[in-house]
Coordinates of C-alpha atoms and ligand atoms in Angstrom, one line a residue:
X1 CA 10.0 20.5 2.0
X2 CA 11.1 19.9 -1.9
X3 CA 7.8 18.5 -2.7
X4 CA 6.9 18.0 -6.7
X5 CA 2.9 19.4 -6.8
X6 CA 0.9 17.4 -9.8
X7 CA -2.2 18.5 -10.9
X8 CA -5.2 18.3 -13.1
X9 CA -7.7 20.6 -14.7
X10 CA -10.2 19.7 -12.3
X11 CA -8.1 21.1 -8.8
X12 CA -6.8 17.8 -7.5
X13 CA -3.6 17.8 -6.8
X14 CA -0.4 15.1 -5.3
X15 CA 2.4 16.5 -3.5
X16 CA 5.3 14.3 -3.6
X17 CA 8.9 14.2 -2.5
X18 CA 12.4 12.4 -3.7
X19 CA 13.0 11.0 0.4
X20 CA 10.9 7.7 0.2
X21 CA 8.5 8.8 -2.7
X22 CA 6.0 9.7 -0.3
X23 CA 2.9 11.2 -1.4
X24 CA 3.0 14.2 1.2
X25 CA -0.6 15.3 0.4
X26 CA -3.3 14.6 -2.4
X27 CA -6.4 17.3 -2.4
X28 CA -9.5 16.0 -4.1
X29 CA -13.2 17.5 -4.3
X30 CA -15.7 16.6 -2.6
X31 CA -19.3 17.1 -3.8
X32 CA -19.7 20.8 -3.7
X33 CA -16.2 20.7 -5.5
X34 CA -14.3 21.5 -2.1
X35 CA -10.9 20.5 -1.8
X36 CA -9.4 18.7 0.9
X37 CA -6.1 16.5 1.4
X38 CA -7.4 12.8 2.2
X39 CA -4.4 11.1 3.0
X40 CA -2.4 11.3 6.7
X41 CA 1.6 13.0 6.8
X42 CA 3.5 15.4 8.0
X43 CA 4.7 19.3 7.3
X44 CA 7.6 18.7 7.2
X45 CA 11.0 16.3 6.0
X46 CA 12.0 16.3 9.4
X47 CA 9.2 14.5 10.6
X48 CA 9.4 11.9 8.4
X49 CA 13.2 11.1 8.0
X50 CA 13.3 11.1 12.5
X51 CA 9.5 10.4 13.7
X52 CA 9.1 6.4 13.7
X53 CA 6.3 6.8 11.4
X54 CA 4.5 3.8 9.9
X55 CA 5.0 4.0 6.4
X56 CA 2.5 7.6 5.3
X57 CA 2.4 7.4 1.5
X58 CA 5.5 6.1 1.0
X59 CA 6.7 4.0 -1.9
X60 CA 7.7 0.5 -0.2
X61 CA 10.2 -2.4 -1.4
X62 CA 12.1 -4.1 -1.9
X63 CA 9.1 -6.5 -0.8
X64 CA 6.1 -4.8 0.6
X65 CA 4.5 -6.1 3.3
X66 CA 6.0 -9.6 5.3
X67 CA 8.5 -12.2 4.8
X68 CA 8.0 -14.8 7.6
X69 CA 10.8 -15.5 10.1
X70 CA 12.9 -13.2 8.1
X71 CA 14.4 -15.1 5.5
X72 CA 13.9 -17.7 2.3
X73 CA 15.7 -19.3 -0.1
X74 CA 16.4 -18.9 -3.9
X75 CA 17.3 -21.2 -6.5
X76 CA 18.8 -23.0 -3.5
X77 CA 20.6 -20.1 -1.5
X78 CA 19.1 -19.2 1.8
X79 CA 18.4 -15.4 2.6
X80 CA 18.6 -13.3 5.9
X81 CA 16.4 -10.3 6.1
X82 CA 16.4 -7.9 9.0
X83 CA 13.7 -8.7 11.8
X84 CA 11.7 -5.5 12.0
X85 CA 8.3 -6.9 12.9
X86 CA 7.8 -9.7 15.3
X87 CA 9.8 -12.8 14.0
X88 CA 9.2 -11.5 10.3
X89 CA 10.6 -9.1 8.1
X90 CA 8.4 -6.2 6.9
X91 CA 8.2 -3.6 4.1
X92 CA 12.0 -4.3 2.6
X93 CA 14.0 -4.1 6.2
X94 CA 15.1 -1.2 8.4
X95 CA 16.1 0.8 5.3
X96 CA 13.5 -0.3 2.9
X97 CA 12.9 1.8 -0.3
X98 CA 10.7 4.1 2.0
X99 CA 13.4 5.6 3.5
X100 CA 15.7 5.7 0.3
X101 CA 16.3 9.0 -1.8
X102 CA 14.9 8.6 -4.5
X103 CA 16.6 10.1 -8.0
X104 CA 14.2 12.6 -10.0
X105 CA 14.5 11.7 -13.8
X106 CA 11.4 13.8 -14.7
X107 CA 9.1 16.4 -13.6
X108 CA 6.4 17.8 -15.1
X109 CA 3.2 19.3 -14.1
X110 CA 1.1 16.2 -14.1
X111 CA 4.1 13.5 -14.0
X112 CA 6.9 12.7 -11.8
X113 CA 9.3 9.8 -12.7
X114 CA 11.0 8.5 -9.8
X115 CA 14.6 5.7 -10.0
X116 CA 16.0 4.0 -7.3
X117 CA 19.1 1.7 -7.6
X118 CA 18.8 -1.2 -4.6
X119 CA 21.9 -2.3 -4.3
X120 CA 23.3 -6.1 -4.3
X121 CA 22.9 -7.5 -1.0
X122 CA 21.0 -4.0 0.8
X123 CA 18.8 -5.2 3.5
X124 CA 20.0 -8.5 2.8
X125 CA 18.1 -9.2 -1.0
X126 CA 20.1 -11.0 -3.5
X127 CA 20.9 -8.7 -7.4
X128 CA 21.3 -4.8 -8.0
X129 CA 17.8 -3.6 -8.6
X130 CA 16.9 -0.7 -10.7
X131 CA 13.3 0.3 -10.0
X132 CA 11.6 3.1 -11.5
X133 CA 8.4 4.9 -10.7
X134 CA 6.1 6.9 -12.7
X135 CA 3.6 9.7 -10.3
X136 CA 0.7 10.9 -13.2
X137 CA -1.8 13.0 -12.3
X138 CA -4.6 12.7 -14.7
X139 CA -7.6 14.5 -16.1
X140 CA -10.3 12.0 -14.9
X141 CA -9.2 12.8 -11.5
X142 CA -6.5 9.5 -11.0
X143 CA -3.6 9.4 -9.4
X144 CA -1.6 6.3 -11.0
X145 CA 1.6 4.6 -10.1
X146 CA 3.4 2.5 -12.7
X147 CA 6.5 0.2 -11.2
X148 CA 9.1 -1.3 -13.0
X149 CA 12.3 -3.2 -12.1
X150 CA 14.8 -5.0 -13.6
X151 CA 18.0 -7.0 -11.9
X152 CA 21.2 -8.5 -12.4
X153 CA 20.7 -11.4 -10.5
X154 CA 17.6 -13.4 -9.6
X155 CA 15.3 -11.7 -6.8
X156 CA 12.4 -11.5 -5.2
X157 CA 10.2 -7.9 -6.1
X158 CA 6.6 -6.9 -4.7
X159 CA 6.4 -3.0 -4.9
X160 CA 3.5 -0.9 -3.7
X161 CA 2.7 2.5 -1.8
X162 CA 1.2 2.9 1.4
X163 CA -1.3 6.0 1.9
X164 CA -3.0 6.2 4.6
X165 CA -6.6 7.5 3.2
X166 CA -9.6 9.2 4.7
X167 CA -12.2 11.1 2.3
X168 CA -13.5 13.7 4.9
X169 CA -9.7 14.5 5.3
X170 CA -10.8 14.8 9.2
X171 CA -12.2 12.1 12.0
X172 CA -12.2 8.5 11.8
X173 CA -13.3 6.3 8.9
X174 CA -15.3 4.0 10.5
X175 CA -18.1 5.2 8.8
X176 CA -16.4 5.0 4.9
X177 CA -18.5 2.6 2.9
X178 CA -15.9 -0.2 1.4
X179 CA -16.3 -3.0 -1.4
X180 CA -13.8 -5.1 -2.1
X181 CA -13.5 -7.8 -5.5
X182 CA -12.5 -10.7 -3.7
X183 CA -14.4 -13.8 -2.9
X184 CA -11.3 -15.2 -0.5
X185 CA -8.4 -13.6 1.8
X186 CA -4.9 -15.2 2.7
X187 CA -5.9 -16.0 6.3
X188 CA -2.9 -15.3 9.0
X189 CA -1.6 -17.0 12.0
X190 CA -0.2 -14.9 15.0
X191 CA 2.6 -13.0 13.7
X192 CA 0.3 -11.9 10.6
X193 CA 1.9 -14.4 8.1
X194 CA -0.5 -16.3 5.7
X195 CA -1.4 -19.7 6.9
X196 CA -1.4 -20.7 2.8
X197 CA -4.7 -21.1 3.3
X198 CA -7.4 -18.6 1.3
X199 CA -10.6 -18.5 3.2
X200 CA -14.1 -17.5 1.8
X201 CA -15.2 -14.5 2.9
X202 CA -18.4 -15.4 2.6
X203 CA -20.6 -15.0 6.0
X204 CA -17.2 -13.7 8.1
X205 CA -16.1 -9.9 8.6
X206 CA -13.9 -9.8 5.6
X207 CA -17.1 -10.3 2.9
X208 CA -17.2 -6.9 1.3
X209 CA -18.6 -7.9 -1.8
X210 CA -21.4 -5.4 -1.5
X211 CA -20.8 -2.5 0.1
X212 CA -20.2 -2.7 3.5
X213 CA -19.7 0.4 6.3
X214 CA -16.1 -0.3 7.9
X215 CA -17.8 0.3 11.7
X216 CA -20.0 -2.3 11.0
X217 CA -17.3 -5.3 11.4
X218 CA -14.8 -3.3 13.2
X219 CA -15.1 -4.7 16.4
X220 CA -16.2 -8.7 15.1
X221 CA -14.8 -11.1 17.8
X222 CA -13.6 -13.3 14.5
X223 CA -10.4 -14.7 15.4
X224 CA -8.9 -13.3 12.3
X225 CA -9.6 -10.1 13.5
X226 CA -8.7 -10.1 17.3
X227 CA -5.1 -11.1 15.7
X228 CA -5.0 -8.5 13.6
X229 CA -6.7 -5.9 15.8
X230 CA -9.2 -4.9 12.8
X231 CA -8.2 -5.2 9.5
X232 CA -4.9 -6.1 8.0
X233 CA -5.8 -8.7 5.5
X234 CA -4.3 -9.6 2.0
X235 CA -7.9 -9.9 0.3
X236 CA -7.3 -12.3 -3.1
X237 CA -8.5 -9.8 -6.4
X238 CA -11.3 -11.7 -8.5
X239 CA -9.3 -11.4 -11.7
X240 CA -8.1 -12.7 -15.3
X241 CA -4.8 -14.3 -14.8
X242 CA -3.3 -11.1 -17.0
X243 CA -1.9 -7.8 -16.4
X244 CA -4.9 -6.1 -17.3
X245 CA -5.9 -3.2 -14.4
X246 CA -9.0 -4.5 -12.6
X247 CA -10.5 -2.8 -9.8
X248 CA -9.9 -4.7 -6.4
X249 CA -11.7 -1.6 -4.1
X250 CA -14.2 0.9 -4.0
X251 CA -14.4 3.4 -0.8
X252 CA -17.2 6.2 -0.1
X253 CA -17.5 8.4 2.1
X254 CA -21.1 9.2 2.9
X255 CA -20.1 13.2 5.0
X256 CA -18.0 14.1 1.8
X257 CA -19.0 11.9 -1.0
X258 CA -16.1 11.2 -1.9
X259 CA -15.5 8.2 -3.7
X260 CA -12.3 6.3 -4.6
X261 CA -12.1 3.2 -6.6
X262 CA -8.3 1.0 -6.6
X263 CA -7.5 -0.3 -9.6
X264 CA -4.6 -2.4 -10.0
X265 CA -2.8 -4.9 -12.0
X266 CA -1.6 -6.9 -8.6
X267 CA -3.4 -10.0 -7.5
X268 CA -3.6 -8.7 -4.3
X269 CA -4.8 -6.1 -1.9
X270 CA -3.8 -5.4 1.9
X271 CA -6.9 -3.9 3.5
X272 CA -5.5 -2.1 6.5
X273 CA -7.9 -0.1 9.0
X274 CA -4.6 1.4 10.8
X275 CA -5.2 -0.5 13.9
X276 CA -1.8 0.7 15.0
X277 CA -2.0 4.0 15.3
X278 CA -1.8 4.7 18.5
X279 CA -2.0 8.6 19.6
X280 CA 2.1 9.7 19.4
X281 CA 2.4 11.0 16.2
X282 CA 0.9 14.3 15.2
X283 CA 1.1 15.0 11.5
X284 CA 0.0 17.6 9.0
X285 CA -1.8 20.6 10.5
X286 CA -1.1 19.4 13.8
X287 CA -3.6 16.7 13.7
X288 CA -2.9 14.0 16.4
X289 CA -3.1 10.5 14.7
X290 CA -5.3 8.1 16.5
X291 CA -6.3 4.1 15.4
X292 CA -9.4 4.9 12.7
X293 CA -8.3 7.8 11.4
X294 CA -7.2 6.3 8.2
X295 CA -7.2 3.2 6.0
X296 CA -4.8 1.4 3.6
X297 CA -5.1 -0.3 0.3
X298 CA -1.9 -1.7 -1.0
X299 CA -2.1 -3.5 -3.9
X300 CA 0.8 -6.0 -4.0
X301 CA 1.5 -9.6 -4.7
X302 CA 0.8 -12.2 -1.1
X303 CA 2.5 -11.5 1.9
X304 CA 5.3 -14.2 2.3
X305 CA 5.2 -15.2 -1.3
X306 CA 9.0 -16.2 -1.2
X307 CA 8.1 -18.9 1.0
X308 CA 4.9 -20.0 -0.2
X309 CA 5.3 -21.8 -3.8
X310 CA 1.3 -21.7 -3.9
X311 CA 0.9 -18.0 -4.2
X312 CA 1.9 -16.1 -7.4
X313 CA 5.1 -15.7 -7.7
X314 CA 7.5 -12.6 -6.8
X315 CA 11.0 -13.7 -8.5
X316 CA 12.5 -11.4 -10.8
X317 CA 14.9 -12.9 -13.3
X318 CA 18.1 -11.0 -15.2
X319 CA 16.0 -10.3 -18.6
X320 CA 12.9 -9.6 -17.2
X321 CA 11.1 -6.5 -16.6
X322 CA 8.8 -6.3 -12.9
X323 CA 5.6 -4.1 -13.9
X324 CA 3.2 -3.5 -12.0
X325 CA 0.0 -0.5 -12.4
X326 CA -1.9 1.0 -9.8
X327 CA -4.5 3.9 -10.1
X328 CA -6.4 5.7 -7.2
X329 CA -9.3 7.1 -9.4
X330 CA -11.8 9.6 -7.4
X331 CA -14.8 11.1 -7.9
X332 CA -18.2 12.3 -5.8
X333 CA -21.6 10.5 -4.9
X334 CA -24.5 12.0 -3.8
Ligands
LIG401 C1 1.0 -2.8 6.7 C2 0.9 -4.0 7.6 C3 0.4 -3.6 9.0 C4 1.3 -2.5 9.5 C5 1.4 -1.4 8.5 C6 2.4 -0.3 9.0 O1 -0.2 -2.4 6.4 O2 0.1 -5.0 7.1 O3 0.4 -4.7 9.8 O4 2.5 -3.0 9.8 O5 1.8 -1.8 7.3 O6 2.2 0.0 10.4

């Protein structure tokens, strides 16, 4: 596999590749300084261009996450998207930016700059998009992602990446310890599309304002979670209404001690206990890949934001420059 390795001084260390920008791999120490890759993927570029994998560390767009019944309109055009996930569209389409080659325009030891040109019309969103992504590696033991996008014509953008995390790099993860800075979630109906409302999480499953074991909720006969299966929520980031980075999650892994801390510049975070991971895919060192094995945090604008003029907004104009910062920042406990 052409994989681009970025490192630190410290031994951690992101393995990355042009097809999808998927972070392959990503070794970080523990706290006796033992290395060990905590996200889920395969060996191989075979296995991810032909297995019908959900999304392993892949850079997603042209809209992450759900677009309900497939369409919406813009500056009063309407919009077909393919159907790829009930009666919605998900994560940009059938050929999404997770399954795009992406251009290298820089490489270094600790960077990787990634472009992507979305064509007019591809996967049925409107304006050529150029979208560029910068990989760093850095000494206080972060891996960050910086987006940025421009069009030609007016659009819709919400770009994130979906690793599939697990700080013992082995077993399930119902025992990772998770906060997350949000007082309300965008609560879904059947098809996982937000209702519009936010509900407070206060006194339901989804209150991880203190931290909060993942088992411990898991299994919560909450509607909200029977729908979902666990969870796959869109929690709402206490922040400033600026672009500052402000941390939306904390994870920690009691067996490794492990910790990682999200820190984004998004107003919003899927929290995502991979409820549908079923068993059929085995991935990196031939480890079979089971529901619980991992968990995602993708920091993105709402789900269904092109349809819901409540939520902040998605629309990229000509002249204007998407930007959007994430940073997975690790270190040890205990
Ligand atoms: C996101 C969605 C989930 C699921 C995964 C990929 O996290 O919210 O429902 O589709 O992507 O399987």
């Amino acid at each position: 596999m052409n994989e681009y390795t970025l490192a630190n001084a410290h031994g951690m260390e992101a393995k990355i590749i042009p097809y999808g920008g998927i972070v392959t791999a990503l070794s970080v120490p523990d706290r006796h300084g033992q290395l060990a890759n905590v996200v889920l993927g395969f060996d191989n570029l075979d296995d991810y261009q032909t297995k019908n994998h959900p999304y392993f560390g892949a850079l997603i767009g042209r809209y992450g996450n759900r677009i309900g019944n497939a369409g919406f309109t813009l500056d009063g055009m309407p919009y077909k998207l393919p159907v790829n996930n009930g009666p919605n569209s998900l994560h940009g389409g059938n050929a999404g930016f997770d399954k795009q080659t992406w251009t290298v325009d820089e490489a270094s030891s600790s960077k990787l700059a990634l472009s992507y040109l979305s064509k007019d019309g591809e996967e049925g969103y409107p304006g050529n998009l150029t979208t560029r992504v910068i990989y760093s590696v850095t000494n206080d033991n972060e891996l960050r992602i910086d987006y940025t996008a421009t069009t030609d014509k007016t659009t819709v953008v919400n770009l994130t990446n979906h690793s599939y995390f697990n700080l013992s790099g082995s077993g399930s993860i119902y025992d990772h310890i998770v906060t997350i800075n949000a007082n309300t979630f965008t609560v879904i109906d059947d098809t996982l599309i937000p209702t519009s409302e936010l509900a407070r999480v206060e006194g339901t499953p989804f209150d991880f304002r203190q931290p909060k074991c993942i088992g411990t909720d898991i299994r919560s006969a909450h509607p909200q979670m029977v729908v979902a299966h666990g969870f796959d929520h869109n929690f709402v980031i206490n922040r400033p209404a600026d672009n500052s980075l402000v941390l939306a999650a904390r994870v920690s892994d009691p067996a490794s001690g492990r910790v990682m801390e999200v820190l984004t510049t998004e107003p919003g975070v899927q929290f995502y206990t991979g409820n549908f991971l079923d068993g059929t895919l085995v991935g990196s060192g031939g480890r079979t890949i089971r529901q619980s094995d991992a968990l995602c945090l993708e920091t993105q604008h709402f789900p269904d934001s092109p349809n819901k003029p409540d939520f902040p907004s998605t629309v990229l104009k000509p002249g204007e420059t998407y930007q959007s910062t994430t940073v997975y920042k690790f270190s040890t406990s205990g």
